[in-house]
Coordinates of C-alpha atoms and ligand atoms in Angstrom, one line a residue:
Chain A
M1 CA 120.7 122.2 96.5
S2 CA 123.0 123.2 93.7
V3 CA 121.6 124.9 90.7
N4 CA 120.2 122.6 88.0
A5 CA 120.7 119.5 90.2
T6 CA 117.9 117.4 89.0
L7 CA 116.4 116.4 92.3
D8 CA 117.0 117.3 95.9
R9 CA 117.5 113.8 97.2
E10 CA 120.4 111.5 96.3
R11 CA 123.0 111.3 99.0
E12 CA 124.6 108.5 97.0
P13 CA 125.7 105.4 98.7
A14 CA 129.5 105.2 99.0
P15 CA 130.8 103.3 95.9
R16 CA 131.3 99.7 97.1
R17 CA 131.6 98.5 93.5
R18 CA 133.2 100.0 90.5
A19 CA 132.0 99.5 87.0
S20 CA 134.6 97.6 85.0
L21 CA 135.7 98.9 81.6
D22 CA 133.8 95.9 80.1
F23 CA 130.7 96.8 82.0
V24 CA 130.9 100.4 80.9
H25 CA 131.1 99.2 77.4
E26 CA 128.1 96.9 77.9
V27 CA 126.0 99.7 79.4
Q28 CA 127.0 102.0 76.6
Q29 CA 126.0 99.5 73.9
F30 CA 122.7 98.9 75.7
L31 CA 121.8 102.6 75.7
Y32 CA 122.8 103.0 72.1
R33 CA 120.7 100.0 71.0
E34 CA 117.8 101.3 73.1
A35 CA 118.1 104.7 71.4
R36 CA 118.1 103.0 68.0
L37 CA 114.9 101.0 68.8
L38 CA 113.2 104.3 69.5
D39 CA 114.5 105.9 66.3
E40 CA 113.1 102.9 64.4
Q41 CA 109.9 103.1 66.4
R42 CA 110.2 99.4 67.4
Y43 CA 108.3 100.0 70.7
D44 CA 107.6 96.3 71.4
D45 CA 111.3 95.6 71.3
W46 CA 112.0 98.7 73.3
F47 CA 109.6 97.5 76.1
E48 CA 111.5 94.2 76.2
L49 CA 114.4 96.2 77.8
M50 CA 112.3 97.1 80.9
T51 CA 111.5 95.2 84.0
E52 CA 107.8 94.6 84.7
D53 CA 107.8 97.3 87.4
F54 CA 109.5 99.9 85.2
T55 CA 108.5 103.5 85.8
Y56 CA 109.1 106.5 83.6
W57 CA 109.0 110.0 84.9
V58 CA 109.6 113.1 82.8
P59 CA 108.6 116.1 84.9
V60 CA 107.8 119.6 83.5
P61 CA 110.5 121.9 84.8
Q62 CA 109.5 125.3 86.3
S63 CA 111.6 128.4 86.0
R64 CA 111.8 129.7 89.5
Y65 CA 114.0 132.2 91.3
R66 CA 117.1 130.8 92.9
R67 CA 115.9 131.9 96.3
D68 CA 112.7 129.9 95.8
K69 CA 112.4 127.0 98.2
K70 CA 110.7 124.9 95.6
P71 CA 112.9 123.2 93.0
T72 CA 112.8 123.2 89.2
Y73 CA 111.7 119.6 89.1
E74 CA 109.3 118.2 91.7
P75 CA 107.4 114.9 92.0
G76 CA 103.7 115.3 92.1
R77 CA 103.5 118.2 89.7
M78 CA 102.1 117.9 86.2
A79 CA 104.5 115.8 84.1
H80 CA 105.0 114.9 80.5
F81 CA 105.2 111.3 81.6
D82 CA 104.6 109.7 85.0
D83 CA 103.9 106.2 83.8
T84 CA 104.1 102.5 84.6
L85 CA 105.1 100.1 81.9
T86 CA 101.5 99.2 81.2
E87 CA 100.6 102.9 80.7
L88 CA 103.6 103.4 78.4
K89 CA 102.4 100.5 76.3
L90 CA 99.0 102.0 76.1
R91 CA 100.4 105.2 74.7
A92 CA 102.6 103.4 72.2
S93 CA 99.7 101.1 71.1
R94 CA 98.1 104.2 69.5
W95 CA 101.1 104.7 67.2
K96 CA 100.5 101.2 65.8
E97 CA 97.0 102.0 64.7
K98 CA 96.6 102.5 60.9
T99 CA 94.5 105.6 61.8
A100 CA 97.3 107.5 63.6
W101 CA 97.1 110.0 60.7
S102 CA 99.5 112.6 62.2
E103 CA 102.2 109.9 62.2
D104 CA 101.9 109.0 58.6
P105 CA 104.3 109.6 57.0
P106 CA 106.3 108.9 60.1
T107 CA 108.4 111.4 62.0
R108 CA 112.1 111.0 61.4
N109 CA 113.8 110.5 64.7
V110 CA 117.3 110.4 66.0
H111 CA 118.2 109.9 69.6
Y112 CA 121.6 111.0 70.6
V113 CA 123.0 109.6 73.9
T114 CA 126.2 110.9 75.6
N115 CA 127.8 111.8 78.9
I116 CA 127.4 108.3 80.3
E117 CA 128.3 107.9 84.0
I118 CA 127.9 104.7 85.9
A119 CA 127.7 104.4 89.7
P120 CA 126.6 101.6 92.0
A121 CA 123.1 101.8 93.3
E122 CA 121.3 100.3 96.3
G123 CA 120.6 96.8 95.0
A124 CA 123.5 94.5 94.4
Q125 CA 122.7 94.1 90.8
D126 CA 121.6 97.7 90.2
W127 CA 123.5 100.6 88.7
L128 CA 122.6 104.3 88.6
V129 CA 123.4 105.3 85.0
R130 CA 123.4 109.0 84.1
S131 CA 123.4 110.2 80.6
V132 CA 122.4 113.1 78.4
A133 CA 119.9 112.3 75.7
I134 CA 118.9 114.6 72.8
S135 CA 116.1 113.8 70.5
L136 CA 116.0 115.3 67.0
R137 CA 112.7 115.0 65.2
T138 CA 112.0 116.1 61.7
R139 CA 108.5 116.0 60.2
N140 CA 107.0 116.9 56.9
E141 CA 109.1 119.5 55.0
D142 CA 110.5 121.9 57.5
E143 CA 109.5 120.9 61.0
E144 CA 112.5 120.3 63.1
N145 CA 112.4 119.9 66.9
W146 CA 115.3 119.5 69.3
L147 CA 114.5 118.2 72.8
G148 CA 117.2 117.3 75.3
G149 CA 117.6 116.4 78.9
R150 CA 119.6 114.7 81.5
R151 CA 118.6 111.1 82.3
E152 CA 119.0 109.1 85.4
D153 CA 118.4 105.4 84.9
L154 CA 118.3 102.6 87.2
I155 CA 119.7 99.6 85.3
R156 CA 119.7 96.0 86.6
E157 CA 121.9 93.1 85.7
T158 CA 119.6 90.1 85.1
P159 CA 120.0 86.6 83.7
D160 CA 118.3 88.0 80.5
G161 CA 120.8 90.8 80.3
L162 CA 120.6 94.5 81.3
K163 CA 117.1 95.8 82.1
L164 CA 115.8 99.3 82.8
V165 CA 114.1 99.5 86.1
R166 CA 113.4 103.2 86.3
R167 CA 114.1 106.2 84.1
W168 CA 113.9 109.9 85.0
V169 CA 114.4 112.5 82.3
F170 CA 115.1 116.1 83.3
L171 CA 114.4 118.2 80.3
T172 CA 115.7 121.7 79.8
Q173 CA 112.6 123.2 78.1
T174 CA 110.0 124.7 80.5
V175 CA 107.9 125.5 77.5
L176 CA 108.0 122.5 75.1
L177 CA 109.0 124.2 71.9
S178 CA 107.0 122.0 69.7
K179 CA 103.4 121.0 69.1
N180 CA 103.9 117.6 70.6
F181 CA 106.3 115.1 72.2
N182 CA 105.6 112.1 70.1
T183 CA 108.5 109.9 71.2
F184 CA 110.1 108.7 74.4
I185 CA 113.5 110.0 75.4
Chain B
M1 CA 95.5 153.8 86.5
V2 CA 98.7 155.6 85.5
D3 CA 98.2 158.6 83.3
T4 CA 101.3 157.8 81.3
L5 CA 99.4 155.1 79.5
Q6 CA 98.5 156.2 76.0
P7 CA 95.1 155.5 74.4
P8 CA 95.1 152.8 71.7
V9 CA 96.2 154.0 68.3
A10 CA 94.0 153.2 65.3
A11 CA 95.4 149.9 64.2
P12 CA 95.8 148.7 60.7
A13 CA 93.1 146.5 59.1
T14 CA 90.2 148.5 60.5
D15 CA 89.0 148.9 56.9
F16 CA 88.1 145.2 56.5
D17 CA 84.4 144.4 56.6
F18 CA 84.7 141.7 59.2
H19 CA 81.1 140.5 58.9
R20 CA 81.9 139.8 55.3
L21 CA 85.1 138.0 56.1
V22 CA 83.1 135.6 58.3
D23 CA 79.7 135.0 56.6
V24 CA 78.0 133.3 59.5
E25 CA 74.6 133.2 57.9
A26 CA 75.7 131.0 55.0
G27 CA 78.7 129.5 56.8
W28 CA 81.8 130.6 54.8
I29 CA 85.0 132.0 56.2
D30 CA 87.7 134.0 54.5
R31 CA 91.1 132.4 55.2
R32 CA 92.9 135.7 55.5
I33 CA 91.6 135.9 59.1
F34 CA 94.0 133.1 59.9
W35 CA 97.0 134.6 58.2
D36 CA 97.0 138.4 57.8
E37 CA 99.3 140.3 60.1
G38 CA 97.2 143.5 60.1
I39 CA 94.1 141.5 61.2
Y40 CA 96.2 139.9 64.0
Q41 CA 97.4 143.3 65.3
L42 CA 93.8 144.4 65.4
E43 CA 92.8 141.3 67.3
L44 CA 95.4 142.2 69.9
E45 CA 93.7 145.6 70.3
R46 CA 90.1 144.8 69.9
I47 CA 89.9 141.3 71.4
F48 CA 92.7 140.5 73.7
A49 CA 93.1 144.1 75.2
R50 CA 89.4 144.3 75.7
C51 CA 87.9 141.0 76.6
W52 CA 88.1 139.3 80.0
A53 CA 91.1 137.1 79.9
F54 CA 91.6 134.0 82.2
V55 CA 94.8 134.5 84.3
G56 CA 94.6 131.8 86.9
H57 CA 92.7 129.9 89.6
E58 CA 92.4 131.1 93.2
S59 CA 94.1 127.9 94.4
Q60 CA 97.3 129.0 92.8
F61 CA 97.5 131.9 95.2
A62 CA 97.2 130.3 98.6
A63 CA 99.4 132.9 100.5
P64 CA 100.3 136.5 100.2
G65 CA 103.3 136.9 97.9
D66 CA 102.3 133.9 95.6
F67 CA 102.6 134.9 92.0
V68 CA 102.3 133.6 88.5
T69 CA 103.5 135.3 85.3
T70 CA 101.3 134.9 82.2
Y71 CA 100.0 136.8 79.2
I72 CA 96.9 138.7 78.1
G73 CA 97.2 138.6 74.4
Q74 CA 100.9 139.4 73.9
D75 CA 101.0 141.6 77.0
A76 CA 103.1 139.9 79.7
V77 CA 101.4 140.2 83.1
I78 CA 102.1 139.3 86.7
V79 CA 99.3 137.9 88.8
A80 CA 100.1 138.3 92.5
K81 CA 98.4 138.1 95.8
D82 CA 99.0 141.0 98.2
R83 CA 99.0 141.2 102.0
R84 CA 95.3 142.1 102.1
G85 CA 94.5 138.9 100.2
E86 CA 93.7 140.7 96.9
V87 CA 94.9 139.1 93.7
N88 CA 96.3 141.8 91.4
V89 CA 97.1 141.7 87.7
F90 CA 99.5 144.2 86.2
L91 CA 101.9 144.5 83.3
N92 CA 105.2 142.7 83.6
S93 CA 107.1 145.6 82.0
C94 CA 109.0 148.3 84.0
T95 CA 107.8 151.9 83.8
H96 CA 111.4 153.1 83.6
R97 CA 112.8 151.6 80.4
G98 CA 110.3 148.8 79.9
N99 CA 112.4 145.8 80.8
R100 CA 110.6 142.7 81.8
V101 CA 110.3 142.8 85.6
C102 CA 109.7 139.2 86.6
F103 CA 111.3 136.3 84.9
A104 CA 110.1 133.4 87.0
E105 CA 107.0 131.5 86.0
T106 CA 105.7 131.2 89.5
G107 CA 106.9 131.4 93.1
S108 CA 106.5 133.6 96.1
T109 CA 108.0 137.0 96.7
R110 CA 107.8 140.2 98.7
Q111 CA 108.3 142.5 95.7
F112 CA 109.3 142.5 92.1
T113 CA 112.7 144.3 91.5
C114 CA 113.7 145.2 87.9
N115 CA 117.1 143.9 86.9
F116 CA 118.0 147.0 84.9
H117 CA 118.2 149.9 87.4
G118 CA 116.6 148.4 90.5
W119 CA 113.1 149.9 90.6
A120 CA 111.1 147.7 92.9
F121 CA 107.3 147.1 92.6
G122 CA 104.9 145.8 95.2
L123 CA 102.5 142.9 95.1
D124 CA 99.9 145.3 93.8
G125 CA 102.2 146.7 91.1
G126 CA 102.9 150.0 92.8
L127 CA 106.4 151.5 92.7
I128 CA 107.9 151.1 96.1
S129 CA 111.4 152.3 95.7
A130 CA 114.3 152.9 93.3
H131 CA 117.9 152.0 93.6
E132 CA 119.7 155.1 95.0
E133 CA 116.5 157.0 95.0
H134 CA 118.1 160.2 96.2
H135 CA 119.2 160.9 92.6
Y136 CA 115.5 161.7 91.9
S137 CA 115.1 164.1 94.8
R138 CA 114.8 167.1 92.6
C139 CA 113.1 165.3 89.7
A140 CA 109.5 166.8 89.6
T141 CA 108.1 164.0 87.4
F142 CA 109.4 161.2 89.6
D143 CA 106.0 160.6 91.3
K144 CA 106.0 157.1 92.6
S145 CA 102.3 157.0 92.8
K146 CA 102.1 157.5 89.1
L147 CA 104.9 155.1 88.1
G148 CA 103.4 151.8 89.2
L149 CA 103.0 148.9 86.8
H150 CA 99.8 149.4 84.8
R151 CA 97.0 147.4 86.5
A152 CA 94.2 145.5 84.9
R153 CA 90.6 145.2 86.3
T154 CA 90.2 141.8 87.9
A155 CA 87.1 139.7 88.8
T156 CA 86.5 136.1 89.7
Y157 CA 83.9 133.5 88.9
K158 CA 83.8 130.5 91.2
G159 CA 87.5 130.2 91.6
L160 CA 88.6 131.4 88.1
I161 CA 90.4 134.7 88.0
F162 CA 89.9 137.0 85.0
A163 CA 91.4 140.3 84.1
T164 CA 90.8 143.0 81.4
F165 CA 92.7 146.1 80.5
D166 CA 89.5 147.8 79.2
P167 CA 87.8 150.1 81.7
E168 CA 84.7 150.1 79.5
A169 CA 84.4 146.3 79.4
P170 CA 81.1 145.0 80.9
S171 CA 81.3 143.3 84.2
L172 CA 82.6 139.7 84.2
D173 CA 79.2 138.4 85.1
E174 CA 77.7 140.2 82.1
Y175 CA 80.5 139.1 79.9
L176 CA 80.0 135.5 80.8
G177 CA 76.2 135.9 80.8
D178 CA 74.2 132.8 80.9
Y179 CA 77.2 130.8 79.9
R180 CA 77.8 130.5 83.7
Y181 CA 75.1 127.8 83.6
Y182 CA 77.5 125.6 81.6
L183 CA 80.6 126.7 83.5
D184 CA 79.0 125.5 86.7
V185 CA 79.0 121.9 85.4
L186 CA 82.6 121.8 86.4
L187 CA 83.0 124.7 88.7
D188 CA 80.1 124.0 91.0
N189 CA 79.2 120.3 91.1
D190 CA 80.6 119.9 94.6
P191 CA 80.1 122.1 97.7
G192 CA 83.9 122.2 98.3
G193 CA 84.6 124.0 95.1
T194 CA 87.6 123.4 92.8
E195 CA 91.3 123.7 92.6
F196 CA 94.1 123.4 90.1
L197 CA 96.5 120.5 90.5
D198 CA 100.1 121.7 91.1
G199 CA 102.1 122.5 87.9
N200 CA 101.1 123.0 84.3
V201 CA 102.3 122.1 80.8
K202 CA 103.2 124.6 78.1
S203 CA 103.9 124.0 74.5
R204 CA 104.2 125.9 71.2
L205 CA 102.1 125.3 68.2
R206 CA 102.6 127.0 64.9
C207 CA 98.9 127.7 64.3
N208 CA 96.6 130.7 64.4
W209 CA 94.9 130.9 67.8
K210 CA 91.4 130.7 66.3
F211 CA 91.9 127.2 64.9
A212 CA 92.5 126.0 68.5
A213 CA 89.6 128.0 69.9
E214 CA 87.1 127.0 67.2
N215 CA 88.1 123.4 67.7
F216 CA 87.2 123.4 71.4
V217 CA 84.1 125.6 71.0
G218 CA 82.3 123.2 68.7
D219 CA 84.3 120.8 66.6
A220 CA 82.9 117.5 67.8
Y221 CA 83.1 116.4 64.2
H222 CA 86.9 116.0 64.2
A223 CA 87.0 113.7 67.2
G224 CA 85.9 110.5 65.4
W225 CA 88.4 110.9 62.6
T226 CA 91.4 112.8 64.0
H227 CA 91.4 110.8 67.2
A228 CA 90.5 107.5 65.8
S229 CA 93.8 105.9 66.8
A230 CA 93.5 107.0 70.4
A231 CA 90.0 105.7 70.6
A232 CA 91.0 102.4 69.0
A233 CA 93.9 102.1 71.5
L234 CA 91.8 102.9 74.5
F235 CA 88.4 101.5 73.7
Q236 CA 89.0 99.2 70.7
R237 CA 86.3 101.0 68.9
D238 CA 85.3 104.4 67.2
V239 CA 84.2 107.6 69.0
K240 CA 80.4 107.7 68.4
V241 CA 78.2 110.6 69.2
N242 CA 74.6 110.2 70.3
P243 CA 72.5 112.2 67.8
A244 CA 69.3 112.1 69.9
H245 CA 70.8 113.6 73.1
S246 CA 73.6 115.9 72.1
Y247 CA 73.7 119.6 71.6
Q248 CA 75.6 122.7 71.0
A249 CA 75.0 125.9 72.9
N250 CA 76.5 129.3 72.7
I251 CA 76.3 132.7 74.4
N252 CA 78.4 135.8 73.7
G253 CA 80.8 133.8 71.6
H254 CA 81.4 131.3 74.4
G255 CA 80.2 127.8 73.5
T256 CA 80.0 124.2 74.5
E257 CA 79.2 121.0 72.5
F258 CA 78.0 118.2 74.7
G259 CA 76.3 114.9 75.2
L260 CA 74.4 113.8 78.4
D261 CA 76.4 110.6 78.8
L262 CA 77.9 111.4 82.2
F263 CA 81.3 109.8 81.6
G264 CA 82.1 109.7 77.9
N265 CA 85.1 112.0 78.1
A266 CA 86.2 110.6 81.5
M267 CA 86.6 107.1 80.0
A268 CA 89.5 108.3 78.0
L269 CA 91.5 108.9 81.2
A270 CA 91.7 105.1 81.5
E271 CA 91.4 105.5 85.2
P272 CA 88.3 103.4 86.2
E273 CA 88.1 105.2 89.6
V274 CA 87.2 108.4 87.9
V275 CA 84.3 106.9 86.1
E276 CA 83.2 105.3 89.4
Y277 CA 83.4 108.6 91.1
L278 CA 81.1 110.2 88.5
K279 CA 78.6 107.4 88.7
E280 CA 78.5 107.3 92.5
N281 CA 78.1 111.1 92.7
E282 CA 75.6 111.6 89.9
A283 CA 72.8 112.1 92.4
R284 CA 74.9 114.6 94.5
F285 CA 75.7 116.6 91.3
A286 CA 72.0 116.6 90.5
E287 CA 71.2 118.2 93.9
R288 CA 73.4 121.2 92.9
L289 CA 73.0 121.3 89.2
G290 CA 69.7 119.6 88.4
K291 CA 69.2 116.3 86.6
L292 CA 70.3 117.4 83.1
R293 CA 73.5 119.1 84.1
S294 CA 74.5 116.3 86.4
R295 CA 74.7 114.2 83.2
M296 CA 77.3 116.6 81.7
V297 CA 79.9 116.5 84.5
G298 CA 82.1 113.9 82.7
A299 CA 80.3 113.8 79.4
M300 CA 81.6 113.8 75.8
S301 CA 82.1 117.5 75.3
S302 CA 84.4 120.4 74.6
S303 CA 84.1 124.1 75.3
N304 CA 85.7 127.5 74.8
V305 CA 85.1 130.7 76.7
F306 CA 85.7 133.6 74.3
P307 CA 88.3 134.3 73.3
N308 CA 90.9 131.7 74.3
L309 CA 90.1 129.8 77.5
A310 CA 89.0 126.2 76.8
Y311 CA 88.2 123.1 78.8
L312 CA 86.9 119.5 78.6
T313 CA 84.4 118.1 81.0
G314 CA 85.4 114.6 82.3
L315 CA 89.1 115.1 81.3
N316 CA 89.2 118.4 83.3
T317 CA 91.9 119.9 81.3
W318 CA 91.8 123.7 81.3
R319 CA 93.8 125.6 78.8
V320 CA 94.6 129.0 77.3
W321 CA 95.6 129.5 73.6
V322 CA 98.1 132.4 74.1
P323 CA 98.7 134.2 70.8
K324 CA 102.3 134.6 69.8
G325 CA 101.8 136.2 66.4
P326 CA 99.3 135.3 63.6
H327 CA 100.8 131.9 63.1
E328 CA 101.8 130.7 66.5
I329 CA 100.4 130.0 70.0
E330 CA 101.6 129.0 73.3
L331 CA 99.3 126.3 74.8
N332 CA 99.2 126.5 78.6
T333 CA 97.3 123.8 80.4
W334 CA 96.2 122.9 83.9
V335 CA 94.0 120.2 85.5
L336 CA 91.0 121.2 87.5
V337 CA 89.6 118.9 90.2
N338 CA 87.1 119.2 93.0
R339 CA 89.0 120.3 96.1
D340 CA 87.3 117.6 98.3
M341 CA 88.0 114.8 96.0
P342 CA 90.1 111.9 97.5
K343 CA 93.8 112.3 96.9
R344 CA 94.1 109.2 94.8
L345 CA 91.4 110.5 92.4
K346 CA 93.4 113.7 92.0
E347 CA 96.4 111.6 91.2
A348 CA 94.4 109.6 88.7
Y349 CA 93.5 112.9 87.0
R350 CA 97.0 114.1 87.0
R351 CA 98.4 111.1 85.3
G352 CA 95.4 110.4 83.1
V353 CA 95.3 113.9 81.7
S354 CA 99.0 113.6 80.9
R355 CA 98.3 110.5 78.9
T356 CA 95.4 112.1 76.9
F357 CA 95.5 115.9 76.8
S358 CA 99.1 117.0 77.0
P359 CA 101.8 117.3 74.3
T360 CA 102.6 113.6 75.1
G361 CA 98.9 112.7 75.2
M362 CA 97.2 110.3 72.9
F363 CA 94.6 112.8 71.8
E364 CA 96.3 116.2 71.9
S365 CA 99.4 115.1 69.9
D366 CA 97.1 114.7 66.9
D367 CA 95.4 118.1 67.1
G368 CA 98.5 120.2 66.6
E369 CA 99.4 118.7 63.3
N370 CA 96.0 119.7 61.9
W371 CA 95.9 123.2 63.3
E372 CA 99.4 124.0 62.1
H373 CA 98.7 123.0 58.6
C374 CA 95.3 124.6 58.4
T375 CA 97.3 127.8 59.3
H376 CA 100.4 127.5 57.1
S377 CA 98.6 126.4 53.9
N378 CA 97.4 130.0 53.8
A379 CA 100.9 131.2 52.8
G380 CA 99.6 130.6 49.3
V381 CA 97.9 133.6 47.8
V382 CA 95.6 131.6 45.6
T383 CA 95.0 129.1 48.5
R384 CA 93.9 132.0 50.7
R385 CA 91.2 133.0 48.1
Q386 CA 89.3 129.7 48.7
K387 CA 86.7 130.3 51.4
L388 CA 86.3 127.6 54.0
H389 CA 83.0 125.7 54.6
Y390 CA 81.4 126.1 58.0
G391 CA 77.9 125.1 57.0
L392 CA 77.2 122.0 59.0
G393 CA 73.9 122.2 61.0
L394 CA 72.6 125.5 59.5
D395 CA 69.1 124.2 60.1
S396 CA 69.6 122.7 63.6
R397 CA 68.6 125.6 65.8
M398 CA 66.1 124.5 68.5
E399 CA 64.3 125.6 71.6
H400 CA 65.2 123.9 74.8
E401 CA 63.2 124.2 78.0
E402 CA 66.2 124.4 80.2
F403 CA 69.4 125.1 78.3
P404 CA 70.2 128.8 78.1
G405 CA 71.6 130.6 75.0
A406 CA 71.3 129.7 71.4
V407 CA 70.8 125.9 71.4
Y408 CA 71.4 123.5 68.5
H409 CA 70.5 119.9 68.0
V410 CA 73.3 117.3 67.7
Q411 CA 76.8 118.1 68.8
L412 CA 78.2 117.4 65.4
N413 CA 77.6 120.9 64.1
D414 CA 79.4 124.1 63.0
A415 CA 76.9 126.2 64.9
N416 CA 79.2 127.2 67.8
Q417 CA 82.0 127.9 65.4
R418 CA 79.8 130.3 63.5
A419 CA 78.7 132.0 66.7
F420 CA 82.4 132.3 67.8
Y421 CA 83.2 134.1 64.5
Q422 CA 80.1 136.3 64.8
R423 CA 81.4 137.5 68.2
W424 CA 84.8 137.9 66.7
A425 CA 83.5 140.0 63.9
D426 CA 81.3 142.0 66.3
L427 CA 84.4 142.9 68.4
M428 CA 86.7 143.5 65.4
S429 CA 84.2 145.9 63.9
A430 CA 83.5 147.9 67.1
S431 CA 85.9 150.7 68.2
R432 CA 84.5 150.5 71.7
W433 CA 82.5 148.2 73.9
A434 CA 79.4 150.3 73.6
D435 CA 79.3 149.5 69.8
V436 CA 79.4 145.8 70.3
P437 CA 76.0 144.4 69.5
K438 CA 74.1 142.5 72.1
R439 CA 72.8 139.4 70.4
Ligands
FES501 S1 114.1 149.5 83.2 FE1 113.5 148.8 85.1 S2 114.6 150.0 86.4 FE2 115.3 150.7 84.5
FE2_502 FE1 91.1 117.1 69.1

C-alpha cells in the first residue's frame, strides 16, 4: 500500500465509461452547492442530496510507522462519524434546538472543495468522485479552526438528479486541533 | 532507576497558600489556579509527576512488542509490553541528546531506535545498542546499564494500567483506596472483564485541565442546561435528576456523582440494544456487585479519578485530560466494554459514543465551549480577583450504610468538586508524599 493511500482496497474497475465535460461540470456544481448548504447550515436541504441508504464515515487516522502492517485509516476503529442517514439527522437535529447554546451566535463556516476527480464505479449510474475538502470555522472573537481531508464519494445519477450514496473523509489531523467538530465535511 | 536523573528543583509558586486559594469549607475558589503559569508548573511537579497516572488498558497490549505513546503530565512516555509479558512505562526522550524516541502513536516493534544518533532502546526502556558503538569503547561513562530510558513504577487495577514517577507514592491500591468500590461498577460487573475498543479520539481544548476534571468529578448541575439541546433531540425532554435517590461520593480526591437508574446515561447512546443488555443483566451484575451497585452500571453519572482520568457509566467513555500548559489540554478518549459482550453490542457502543461523547458528539461538543471560556476570561486581572462560587450542597453530607467515602445527598451538588480541590491543595502544599494529609 502506498503511503497516505486512504484505504487498502480499491482495485478500481477498468474505466468503461468516461465522464463528459458536461458531467464533470454538473458534479462540480453539485459539490459546490452541497458545500454552500453546509456553510449556511441548511441541513434539511443538505440531507435531500443523499440516498436513503447513505452512509458517512470519517475515521480517526493513526500515526503509525511505515513498517506497521496496520494502516493509518481502518474500518472498525473509533471514528468521528460512522453513521447512517438517520443517525446524521439525529445529530443535526440538535443544532436546530433553541437551546444549542454553544452554537449561538453561530459558527461562521466555509467549506472549500477542490481536486475533483471523477471515475466510473461499479453501478451503471454510479461514479466514484474524489475531492479535497477544507473546512474553515471561525467562532467568537479569535477562534479559528482549519480541518481538511480527502473525500471519496459515491455519487449516483437518479431521475431526481445527482445523489450522494456514500461519503468517506480521510482527515489529516490525528489529534483534532480544536475543541469540537461541529460540522460535516 | 538511572542515577543521572536529577531530583526535582524547588518550583515557583510554592509560596502560595493553596488551602486559601481553594476555600473548600465555605466553597470559594480563587481563579488564579486556572490561569497562573507558576501554579501550573508546580502542578506538573506536585500532582502529575507524583500521582498515579492512567496510561492504558491491558487489552491494548495483546502481544509482546505492542506499544502506545502517551503523556504523564507533559512528560512524554512509551508504554510497551516486553517478551516476559510485563508492561513497562518509560520516558519517551533519549538519554543522549534528549530527542523524542518514538513518534508513532501506537503499533508493534522490537525496539525503539532514536532518529538522531541511533541509540536503540528495548521494550523495557533499557539501552541495547548505539550506532557504531565502538566509538565508545574507551568512554568510561558509557555504561549502557545506566543509560536506559527512565522508568516509571507501574501497577494495574482490573485491566487499567497506571504509572507514577514518584518512588515515594503510596501503592496504587492505597492511592485508589475505597474508590475501587465505585470503579468496579464498570470494571467488574462481568466475569470476563473489560477491554478497550480499537482506536481512540484525541482533540485539543484551550482550557485549564481542572475545568474538565471538576466537570466530570461532580458537575451534574450543568447537564440539564448545557446539554439541553442534545437531550431535546434525543428524548424530546429535559435531563431530570432524581433527588431522592442520587448521590455524590468522594475518596482521596476521586469522585463520582450518580443515580441508581440503571440506564439513564446509556439511553443517550440511542442504541436500544444497550439498554436491553443492561436490563437483562441487572440480576447478573447484582451477583457480583450487590443490588445497589447493579443499578449504577448504566446510570446517570459522571466520575473523575484524581487527577485527570474520567469516565461515564452507561456511555462507557474513558478519557484523560492531558495538560498542555495552563490554558490547554489534549483530550484523549477510549470506549470500554465488557470483553464477553456480543460483537453487535460493542459496535453499538462504538458508534453510539461517537454520536454523544466525542468531538463530533451531541454532548461533548457543548462542553468545550464552556471550559475554554471559563479559562480565558481569567486573562483579565480584575476578573481574576472575583472568587468563584462552589457552595452548592454545603449541608448535604450524609451517612450511607453501604457507600464508602464521603457521601452526599443528591447528585446536583458541588461536594465532589470541593473535595477534588481539597486534594489538589493538599498535594500542592506538600513537598513529599509523607506530608500529604490522610483525610
Ligand atoms: S539524541 Fe538520541 S541518539 Fe542522540
Ligand atoms: Fe457536559
